[in-house]
Short mmCIF file of C-alpha atoms in Angstrom, two decimals:
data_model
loop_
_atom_site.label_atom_id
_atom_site.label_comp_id
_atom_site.label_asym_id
_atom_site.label_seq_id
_atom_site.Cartn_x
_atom_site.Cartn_y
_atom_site.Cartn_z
CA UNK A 1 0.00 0.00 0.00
CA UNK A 2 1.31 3.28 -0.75
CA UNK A 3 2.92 5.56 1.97
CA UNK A 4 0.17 8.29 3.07
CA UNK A 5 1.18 11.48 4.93
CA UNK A 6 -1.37 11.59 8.32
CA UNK A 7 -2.14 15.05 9.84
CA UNK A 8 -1.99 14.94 13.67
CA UNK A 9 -4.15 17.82 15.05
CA UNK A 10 -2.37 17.85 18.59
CA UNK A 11 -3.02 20.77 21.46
CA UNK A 12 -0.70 23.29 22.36
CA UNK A 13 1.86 22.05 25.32
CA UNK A 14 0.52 24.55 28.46
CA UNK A 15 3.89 25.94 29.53
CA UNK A 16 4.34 27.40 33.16
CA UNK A 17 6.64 30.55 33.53
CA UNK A 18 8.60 29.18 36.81
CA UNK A 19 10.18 26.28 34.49
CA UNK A 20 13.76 26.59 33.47
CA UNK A 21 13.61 25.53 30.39
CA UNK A 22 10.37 27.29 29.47
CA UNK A 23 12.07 30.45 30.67
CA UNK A 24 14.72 30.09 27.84
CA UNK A 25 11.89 30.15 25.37
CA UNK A 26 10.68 33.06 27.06
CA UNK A 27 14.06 34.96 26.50
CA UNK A 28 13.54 34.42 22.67
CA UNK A 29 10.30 35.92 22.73
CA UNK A 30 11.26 39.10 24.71
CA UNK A 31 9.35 42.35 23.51
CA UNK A 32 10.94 44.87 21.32
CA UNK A 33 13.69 47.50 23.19
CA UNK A 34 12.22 51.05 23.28
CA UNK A 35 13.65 53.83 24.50
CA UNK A 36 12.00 56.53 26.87
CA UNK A 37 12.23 58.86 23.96
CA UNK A 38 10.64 56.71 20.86
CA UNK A 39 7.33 56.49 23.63
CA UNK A 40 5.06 58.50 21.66
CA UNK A 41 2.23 57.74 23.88
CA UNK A 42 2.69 57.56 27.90
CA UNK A 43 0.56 57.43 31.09
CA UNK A 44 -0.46 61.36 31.88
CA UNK A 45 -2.31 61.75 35.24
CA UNK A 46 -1.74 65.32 35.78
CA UNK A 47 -2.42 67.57 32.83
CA UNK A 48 -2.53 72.00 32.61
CA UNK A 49 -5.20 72.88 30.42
CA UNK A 50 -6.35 76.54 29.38
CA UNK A 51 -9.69 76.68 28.21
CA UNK A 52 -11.45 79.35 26.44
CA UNK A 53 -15.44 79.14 25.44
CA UNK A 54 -16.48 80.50 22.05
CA UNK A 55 -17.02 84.44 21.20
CA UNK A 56 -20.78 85.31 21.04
CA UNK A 57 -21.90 85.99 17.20
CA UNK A 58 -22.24 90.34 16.63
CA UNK A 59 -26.08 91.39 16.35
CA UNK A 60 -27.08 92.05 12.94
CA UNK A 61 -28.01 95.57 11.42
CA UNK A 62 -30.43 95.80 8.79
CA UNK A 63 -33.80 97.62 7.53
CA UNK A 64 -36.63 95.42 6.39
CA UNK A 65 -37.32 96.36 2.26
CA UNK A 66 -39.64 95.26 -0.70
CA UNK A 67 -41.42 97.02 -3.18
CA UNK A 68 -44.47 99.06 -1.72
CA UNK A 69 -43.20 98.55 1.48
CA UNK A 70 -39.98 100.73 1.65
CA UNK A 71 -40.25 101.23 5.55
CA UNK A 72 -40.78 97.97 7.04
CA UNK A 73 -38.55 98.71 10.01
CA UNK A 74 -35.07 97.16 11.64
CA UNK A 75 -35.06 93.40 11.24
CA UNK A 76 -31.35 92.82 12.07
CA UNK A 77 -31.69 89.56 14.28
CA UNK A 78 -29.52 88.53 17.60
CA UNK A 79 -26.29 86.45 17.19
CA UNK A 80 -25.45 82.86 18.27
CA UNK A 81 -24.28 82.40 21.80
CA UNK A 82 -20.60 81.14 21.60
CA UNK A 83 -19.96 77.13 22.30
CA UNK A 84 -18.93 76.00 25.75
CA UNK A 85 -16.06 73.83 26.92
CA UNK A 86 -17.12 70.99 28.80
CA UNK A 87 -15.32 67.71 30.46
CA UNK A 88 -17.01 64.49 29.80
CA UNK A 89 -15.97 61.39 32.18
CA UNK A 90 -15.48 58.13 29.84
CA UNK A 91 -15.10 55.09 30.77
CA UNK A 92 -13.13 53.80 28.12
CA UNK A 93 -10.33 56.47 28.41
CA UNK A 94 -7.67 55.69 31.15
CA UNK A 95 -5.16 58.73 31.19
CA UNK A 96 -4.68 62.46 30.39
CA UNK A 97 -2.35 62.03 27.94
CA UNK A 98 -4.88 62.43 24.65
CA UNK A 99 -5.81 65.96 26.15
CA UNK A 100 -4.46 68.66 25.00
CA UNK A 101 -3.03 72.12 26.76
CA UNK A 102 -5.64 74.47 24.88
CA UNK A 103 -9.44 74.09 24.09
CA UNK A 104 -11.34 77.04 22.52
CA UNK A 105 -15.16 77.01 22.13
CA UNK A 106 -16.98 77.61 18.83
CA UNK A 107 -18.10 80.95 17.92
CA UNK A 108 -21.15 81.81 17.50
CA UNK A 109 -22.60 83.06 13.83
CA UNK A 110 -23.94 86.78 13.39
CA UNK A 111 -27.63 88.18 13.31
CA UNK A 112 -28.74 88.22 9.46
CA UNK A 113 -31.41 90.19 8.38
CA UNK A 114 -35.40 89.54 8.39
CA UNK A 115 -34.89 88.46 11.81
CA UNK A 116 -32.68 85.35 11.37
CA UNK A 117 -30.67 85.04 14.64
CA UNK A 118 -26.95 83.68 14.38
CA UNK A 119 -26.38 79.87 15.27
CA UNK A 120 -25.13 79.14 18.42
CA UNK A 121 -21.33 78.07 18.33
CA UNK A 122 -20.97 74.23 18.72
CA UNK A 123 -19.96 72.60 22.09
CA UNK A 124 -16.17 71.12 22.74
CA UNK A 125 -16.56 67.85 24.61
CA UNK A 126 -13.14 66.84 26.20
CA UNK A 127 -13.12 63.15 27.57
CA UNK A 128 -11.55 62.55 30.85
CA UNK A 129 -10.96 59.47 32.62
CA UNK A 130 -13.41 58.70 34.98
CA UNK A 131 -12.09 59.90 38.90
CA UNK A 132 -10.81 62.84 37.18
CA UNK A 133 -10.30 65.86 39.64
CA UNK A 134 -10.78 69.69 38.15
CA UNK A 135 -8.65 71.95 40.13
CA UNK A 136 -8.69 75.80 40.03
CA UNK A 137 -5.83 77.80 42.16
CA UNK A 138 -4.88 74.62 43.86
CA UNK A 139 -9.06 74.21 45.12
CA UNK A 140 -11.21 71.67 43.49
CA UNK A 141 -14.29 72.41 41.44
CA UNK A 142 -15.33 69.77 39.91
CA UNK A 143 -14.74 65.42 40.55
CA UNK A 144 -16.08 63.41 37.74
CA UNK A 145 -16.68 60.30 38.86
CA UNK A 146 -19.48 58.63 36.89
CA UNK A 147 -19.38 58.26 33.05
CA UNK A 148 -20.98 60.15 31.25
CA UNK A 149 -20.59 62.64 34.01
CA UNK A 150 -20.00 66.46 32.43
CA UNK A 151 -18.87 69.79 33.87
CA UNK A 152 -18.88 72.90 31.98
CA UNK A 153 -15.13 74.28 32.20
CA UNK A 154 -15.62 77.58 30.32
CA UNK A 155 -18.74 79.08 28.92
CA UNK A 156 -19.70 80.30 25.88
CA UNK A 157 -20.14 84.36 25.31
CA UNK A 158 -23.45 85.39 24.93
CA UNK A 159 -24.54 86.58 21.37
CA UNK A 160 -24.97 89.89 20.89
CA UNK A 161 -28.41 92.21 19.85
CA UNK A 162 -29.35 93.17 16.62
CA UNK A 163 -31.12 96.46 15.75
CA UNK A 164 -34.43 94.84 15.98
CA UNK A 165 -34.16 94.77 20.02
CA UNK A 166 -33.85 98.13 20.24
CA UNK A 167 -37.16 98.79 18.57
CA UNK A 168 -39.37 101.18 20.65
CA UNK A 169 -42.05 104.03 20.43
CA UNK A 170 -39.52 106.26 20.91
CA UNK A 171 -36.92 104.91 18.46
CA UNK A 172 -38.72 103.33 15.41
CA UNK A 173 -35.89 103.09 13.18
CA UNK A 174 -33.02 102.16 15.84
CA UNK A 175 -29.47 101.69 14.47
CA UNK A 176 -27.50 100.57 17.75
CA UNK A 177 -26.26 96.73 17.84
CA UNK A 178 -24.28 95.24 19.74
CA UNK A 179 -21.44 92.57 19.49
CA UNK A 180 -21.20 89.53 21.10
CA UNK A 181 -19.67 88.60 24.57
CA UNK A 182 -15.83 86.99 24.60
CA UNK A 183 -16.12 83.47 26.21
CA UNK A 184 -15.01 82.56 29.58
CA UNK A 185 -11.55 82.21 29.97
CA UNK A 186 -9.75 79.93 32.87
CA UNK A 187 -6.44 77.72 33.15
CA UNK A 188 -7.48 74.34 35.23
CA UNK A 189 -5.81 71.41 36.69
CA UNK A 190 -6.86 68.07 35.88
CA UNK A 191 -5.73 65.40 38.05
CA UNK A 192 -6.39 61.72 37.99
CA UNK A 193 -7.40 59.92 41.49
CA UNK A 194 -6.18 56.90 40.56
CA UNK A 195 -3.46 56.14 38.56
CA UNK A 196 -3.84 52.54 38.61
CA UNK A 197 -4.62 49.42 41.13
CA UNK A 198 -1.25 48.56 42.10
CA UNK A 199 2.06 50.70 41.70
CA UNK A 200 5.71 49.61 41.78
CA UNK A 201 7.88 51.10 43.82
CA UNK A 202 11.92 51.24 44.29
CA UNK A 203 14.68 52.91 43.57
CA UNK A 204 16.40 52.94 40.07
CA UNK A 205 17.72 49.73 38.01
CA UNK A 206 15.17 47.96 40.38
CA UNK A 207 13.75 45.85 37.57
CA UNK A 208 10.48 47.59 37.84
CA UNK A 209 9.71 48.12 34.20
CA UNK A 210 11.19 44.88 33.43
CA UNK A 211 8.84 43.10 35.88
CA UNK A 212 5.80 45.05 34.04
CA UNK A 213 6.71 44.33 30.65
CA UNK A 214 6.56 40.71 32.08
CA UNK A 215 2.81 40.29 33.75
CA UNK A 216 1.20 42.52 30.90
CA UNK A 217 1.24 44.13 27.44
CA UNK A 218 3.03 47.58 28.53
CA UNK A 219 6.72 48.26 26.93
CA UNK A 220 8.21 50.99 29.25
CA UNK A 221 11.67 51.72 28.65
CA UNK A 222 14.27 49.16 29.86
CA UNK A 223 17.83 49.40 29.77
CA UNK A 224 20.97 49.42 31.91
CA UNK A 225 20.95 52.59 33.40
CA UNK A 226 19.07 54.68 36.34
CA UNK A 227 16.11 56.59 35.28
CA UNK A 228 14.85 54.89 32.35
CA UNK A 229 11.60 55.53 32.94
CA UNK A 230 10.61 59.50 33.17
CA UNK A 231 7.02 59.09 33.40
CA UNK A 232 4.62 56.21 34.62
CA UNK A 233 3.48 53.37 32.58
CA UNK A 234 0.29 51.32 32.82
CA UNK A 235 -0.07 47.84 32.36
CA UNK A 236 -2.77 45.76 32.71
CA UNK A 237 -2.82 41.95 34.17
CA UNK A 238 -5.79 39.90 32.62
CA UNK A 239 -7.61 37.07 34.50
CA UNK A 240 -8.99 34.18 33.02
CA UNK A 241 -12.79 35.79 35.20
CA UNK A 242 -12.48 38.90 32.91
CA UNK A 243 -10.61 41.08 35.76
CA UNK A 244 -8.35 43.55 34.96
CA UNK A 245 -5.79 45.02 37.20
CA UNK A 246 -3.87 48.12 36.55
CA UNK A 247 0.03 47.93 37.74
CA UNK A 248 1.95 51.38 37.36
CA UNK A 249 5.77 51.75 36.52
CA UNK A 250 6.38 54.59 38.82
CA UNK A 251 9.48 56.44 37.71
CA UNK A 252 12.33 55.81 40.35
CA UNK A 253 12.85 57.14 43.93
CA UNK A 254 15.92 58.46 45.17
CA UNK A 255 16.98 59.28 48.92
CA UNK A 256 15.06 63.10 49.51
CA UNK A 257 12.49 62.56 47.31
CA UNK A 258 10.11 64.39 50.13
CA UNK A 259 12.57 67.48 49.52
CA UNK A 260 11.64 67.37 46.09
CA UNK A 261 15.19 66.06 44.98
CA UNK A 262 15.04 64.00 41.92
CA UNK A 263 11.53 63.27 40.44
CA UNK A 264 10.50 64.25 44.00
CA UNK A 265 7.08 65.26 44.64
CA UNK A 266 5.84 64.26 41.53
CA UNK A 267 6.82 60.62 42.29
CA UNK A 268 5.43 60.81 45.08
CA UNK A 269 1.91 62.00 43.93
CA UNK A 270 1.86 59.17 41.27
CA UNK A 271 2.01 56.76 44.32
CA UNK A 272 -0.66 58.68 45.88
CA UNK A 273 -3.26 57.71 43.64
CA UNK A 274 -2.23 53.83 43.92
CA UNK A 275 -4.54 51.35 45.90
CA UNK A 276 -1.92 49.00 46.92
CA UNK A 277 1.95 49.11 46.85
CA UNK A 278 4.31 46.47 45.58
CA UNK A 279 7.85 47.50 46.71
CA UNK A 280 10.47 45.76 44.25
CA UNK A 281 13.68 45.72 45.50
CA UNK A 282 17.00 44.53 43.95
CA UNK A 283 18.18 41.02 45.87
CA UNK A 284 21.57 41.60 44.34
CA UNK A 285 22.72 44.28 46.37
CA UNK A 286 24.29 43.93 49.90
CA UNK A 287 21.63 44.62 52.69
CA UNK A 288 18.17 44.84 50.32
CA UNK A 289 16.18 45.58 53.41
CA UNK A 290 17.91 49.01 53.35
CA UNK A 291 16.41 49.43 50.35
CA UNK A 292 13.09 48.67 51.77
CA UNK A 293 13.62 50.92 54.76
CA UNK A 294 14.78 53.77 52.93
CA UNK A 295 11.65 53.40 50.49
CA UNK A 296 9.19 53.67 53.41
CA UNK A 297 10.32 56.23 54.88
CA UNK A 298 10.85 58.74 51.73
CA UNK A 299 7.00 57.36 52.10
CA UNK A 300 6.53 58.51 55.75
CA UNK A 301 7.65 61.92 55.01
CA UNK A 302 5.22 62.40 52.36
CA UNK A 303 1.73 60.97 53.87
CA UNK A 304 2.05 58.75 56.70
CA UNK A 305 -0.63 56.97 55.18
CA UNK A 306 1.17 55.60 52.50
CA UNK A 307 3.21 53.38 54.18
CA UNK A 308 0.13 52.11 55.75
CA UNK A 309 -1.57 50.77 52.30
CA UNK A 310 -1.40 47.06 51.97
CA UNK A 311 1.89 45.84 50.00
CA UNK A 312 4.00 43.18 49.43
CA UNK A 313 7.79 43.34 49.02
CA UNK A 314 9.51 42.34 45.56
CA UNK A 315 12.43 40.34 45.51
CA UNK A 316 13.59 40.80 41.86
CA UNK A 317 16.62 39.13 40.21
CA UNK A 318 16.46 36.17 42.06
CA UNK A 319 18.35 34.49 39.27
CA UNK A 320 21.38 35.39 40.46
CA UNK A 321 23.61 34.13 43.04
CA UNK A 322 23.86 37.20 45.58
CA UNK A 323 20.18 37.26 45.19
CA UNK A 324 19.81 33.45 46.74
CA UNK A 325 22.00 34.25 49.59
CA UNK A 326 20.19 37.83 50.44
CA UNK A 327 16.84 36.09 50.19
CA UNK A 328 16.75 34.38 53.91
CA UNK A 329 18.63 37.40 55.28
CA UNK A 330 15.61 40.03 53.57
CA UNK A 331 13.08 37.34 55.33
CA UNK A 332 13.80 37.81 58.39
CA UNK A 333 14.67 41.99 58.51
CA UNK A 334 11.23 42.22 57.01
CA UNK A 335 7.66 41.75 58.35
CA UNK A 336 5.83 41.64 55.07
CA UNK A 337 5.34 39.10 52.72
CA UNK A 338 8.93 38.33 50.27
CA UNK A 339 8.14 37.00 46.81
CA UNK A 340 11.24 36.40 45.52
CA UNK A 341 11.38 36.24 41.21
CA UNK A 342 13.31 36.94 37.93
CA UNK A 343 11.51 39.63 35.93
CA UNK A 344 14.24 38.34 33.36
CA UNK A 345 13.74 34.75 33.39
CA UNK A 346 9.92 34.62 34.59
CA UNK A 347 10.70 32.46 37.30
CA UNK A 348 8.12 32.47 40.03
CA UNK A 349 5.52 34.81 38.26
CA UNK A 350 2.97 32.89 39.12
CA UNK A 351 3.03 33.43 42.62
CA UNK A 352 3.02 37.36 42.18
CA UNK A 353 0.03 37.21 39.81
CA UNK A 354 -1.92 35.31 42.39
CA UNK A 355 -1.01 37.43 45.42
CA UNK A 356 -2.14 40.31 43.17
CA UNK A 357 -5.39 39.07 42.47
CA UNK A 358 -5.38 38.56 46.17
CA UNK A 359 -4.93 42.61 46.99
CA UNK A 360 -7.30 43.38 44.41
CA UNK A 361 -10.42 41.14 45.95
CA UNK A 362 -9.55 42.65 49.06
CA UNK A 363 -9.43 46.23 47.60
CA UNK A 364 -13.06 45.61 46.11
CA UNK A 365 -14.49 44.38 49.12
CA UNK A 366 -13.12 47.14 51.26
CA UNK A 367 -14.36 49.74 49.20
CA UNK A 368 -18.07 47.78 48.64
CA UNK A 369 -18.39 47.65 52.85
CA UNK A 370 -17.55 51.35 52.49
CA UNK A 371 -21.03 51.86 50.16
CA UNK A 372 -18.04 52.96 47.39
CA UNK A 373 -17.70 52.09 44.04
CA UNK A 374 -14.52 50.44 43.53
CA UNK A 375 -12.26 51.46 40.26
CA UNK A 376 -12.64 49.07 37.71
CA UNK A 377 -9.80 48.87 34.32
#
């Protein structure tokens, strides 16, 4: 009988990050290098924004005419009320960085004659993330934090009157019209409440962008020196229930951050508007607890209640020899939980990702006993 090729339809092998081997696969399928500077699109939760609503259309000026009725009176109509500015929460928008520093209402159209008023100048919707706060010299005026949620930033001028108004007994053929109003003018701050669920925190070359490039989609900067990363990056970890939580690449702390050396206060805010802390620390270095010690209080000296938030300490690099001596000594400086892994490698991913999901149930139930609404990605 002749030789007959057979097509074996067999599933794909499950693979588990924390194997060795698999973990040289994973090498091969590392995600492009990018640097800080090809980022075209970054995580924005502050943003400066100057908005302006539209100019109100002039009143028009005209006399009413036809044949056998030369005197028909002023019939110069009002003009269009200038477009406002307004912020729209969305849901499906996570960050500030798609707004832009100026927004100017639509003008409105002039009077025309036989009574025609002007059309009103169109409104400028700017979407927002939802738990977007609208600050005005450093006091807050508006907190979207429902979709679909709106709040007018600058209004519109109002149009101005044409001749006709100005009709009266007195004045039957008035010529006086006015123009319309300029639009409100104001320079906000927009701030974001919550930058994501979970934010890593450490000092430079900690292997925090490394470790985020490895639980989710997000390509921060890496490379092999301090301060890659210059402004947060979001990534979101998927669950096989549909749950997404957001982890933040916080750019790096240095000693005095609370004096505002470095990224400073800035940093700090980003933390600020994190749920739950994951402190990555580098296991190669001699001491890592100092590490840990020096993050929390840089922490302290911000907002006490930062170093409160649940957390879990890091242990990155792992695959390295100093790292698997440091490990026992970091375990017993420290009271928190240690997960010790190899954003490099993958090895013991697994173990993170679970103790995340474990935060983030805890995070929603808190904020559900609270009567609260908890941020959902």
């Amino acid at each position: 009988a002749p030789w007959k090729p057979v097509l074996l339809l067999l599933s794909p092998p499950t693979f588990s990050t924390s194997c060795a081997r698999c973990a040289k696969d994973r090498r091969l399928r590392q995600k492009r290098a990018i640097s800080e500077r090809q980022l075209t699109r970054y995580f924005v939760d502050h943003r400066k924004v100057r908005v302006v609503g539209g100019r109100g259309g002039a009143g028009g000026h005209s006399f009413y005419s036809e044949p056998r009725k030369i005197f028909g009176g002023p019939d110069g109509g009002n003009g269009g009320d200038g477009g406002h500015v307004i912020l729209k929460a969305d849901r499906q928008t996570k960050s500030l960085s798609s707004v832009l520093p100026f927004y100017q209402g639509c003008h409105g159209e002039r009077g025309g004659s036989k009574n025609c008023y002007g059309a009103n100048g169109a409104y400028v919707y700017v979407k927002v993330p939802v738990g977007t706060l609208v600050k005005e010299d450093g006091e807050v005026v508006a907190d979207l934090t429902q979709h679909g949620e709106e709040y007018v930033a600058a209004y519109g001028g109002a149009g101005g009157k044409g001749n006709r108004f100005f009709l009266s007994n007195e004045n039957r053929s008035p010529t006086l019209f006015t123009p319309g109003e300029p639009g409100q003018e104001r320079v906000l701050h927009l701030e974001l409440k919550t930058t994501a669920h979970a934010g890593l925190v450490g000092f430079p070359n900690a292997g925090k962008s490394s470790l985020l490039r490895a639980i989710s989609r997000a390509k921060p900067a890496v490379a092999a020196y301090p301060f890659t990363t210059l402004n947060p990056h979001v990534g979101i970890v998927h669950y096989q229930d549909y749950e997404q939580v957001a982890v933040a690449d916080i750019p790096g702390l240095i000693k005095g951050a609370h004096q505002n050396r470095g990224l400073g206060v800035t940093f700090l805010k980003h933390i600020e508007r994190c749920r739950f802390l994951l402190y990555v620390v580098d296991l190669s270095v001699p001491q890592p607890w100092i590490q840990l010690q020096d993050l929390k209080y840089e922490l302290e000296q911000y907002d006490r209640a930062l170093s409160e938030r649940p957390c879990v300490v890091i242990g990155n690099k792992i695959d390295l020899a100093e790292s698997r001596v440091n490990l026992p000594l970091l375990r017993e400086q420290v009271a928190e939980r240690v997960i010790p892994l190899s954003a490099l490698t993958g090895d013991n991913l697994e173990e993170l990702l679970w103790h995340l999901r474990e935060l983030y149930d805890t995070y929603v139930k808190t904020e559900k006993s609270r009567g609260q609404t908890p941020v959902k990605w």
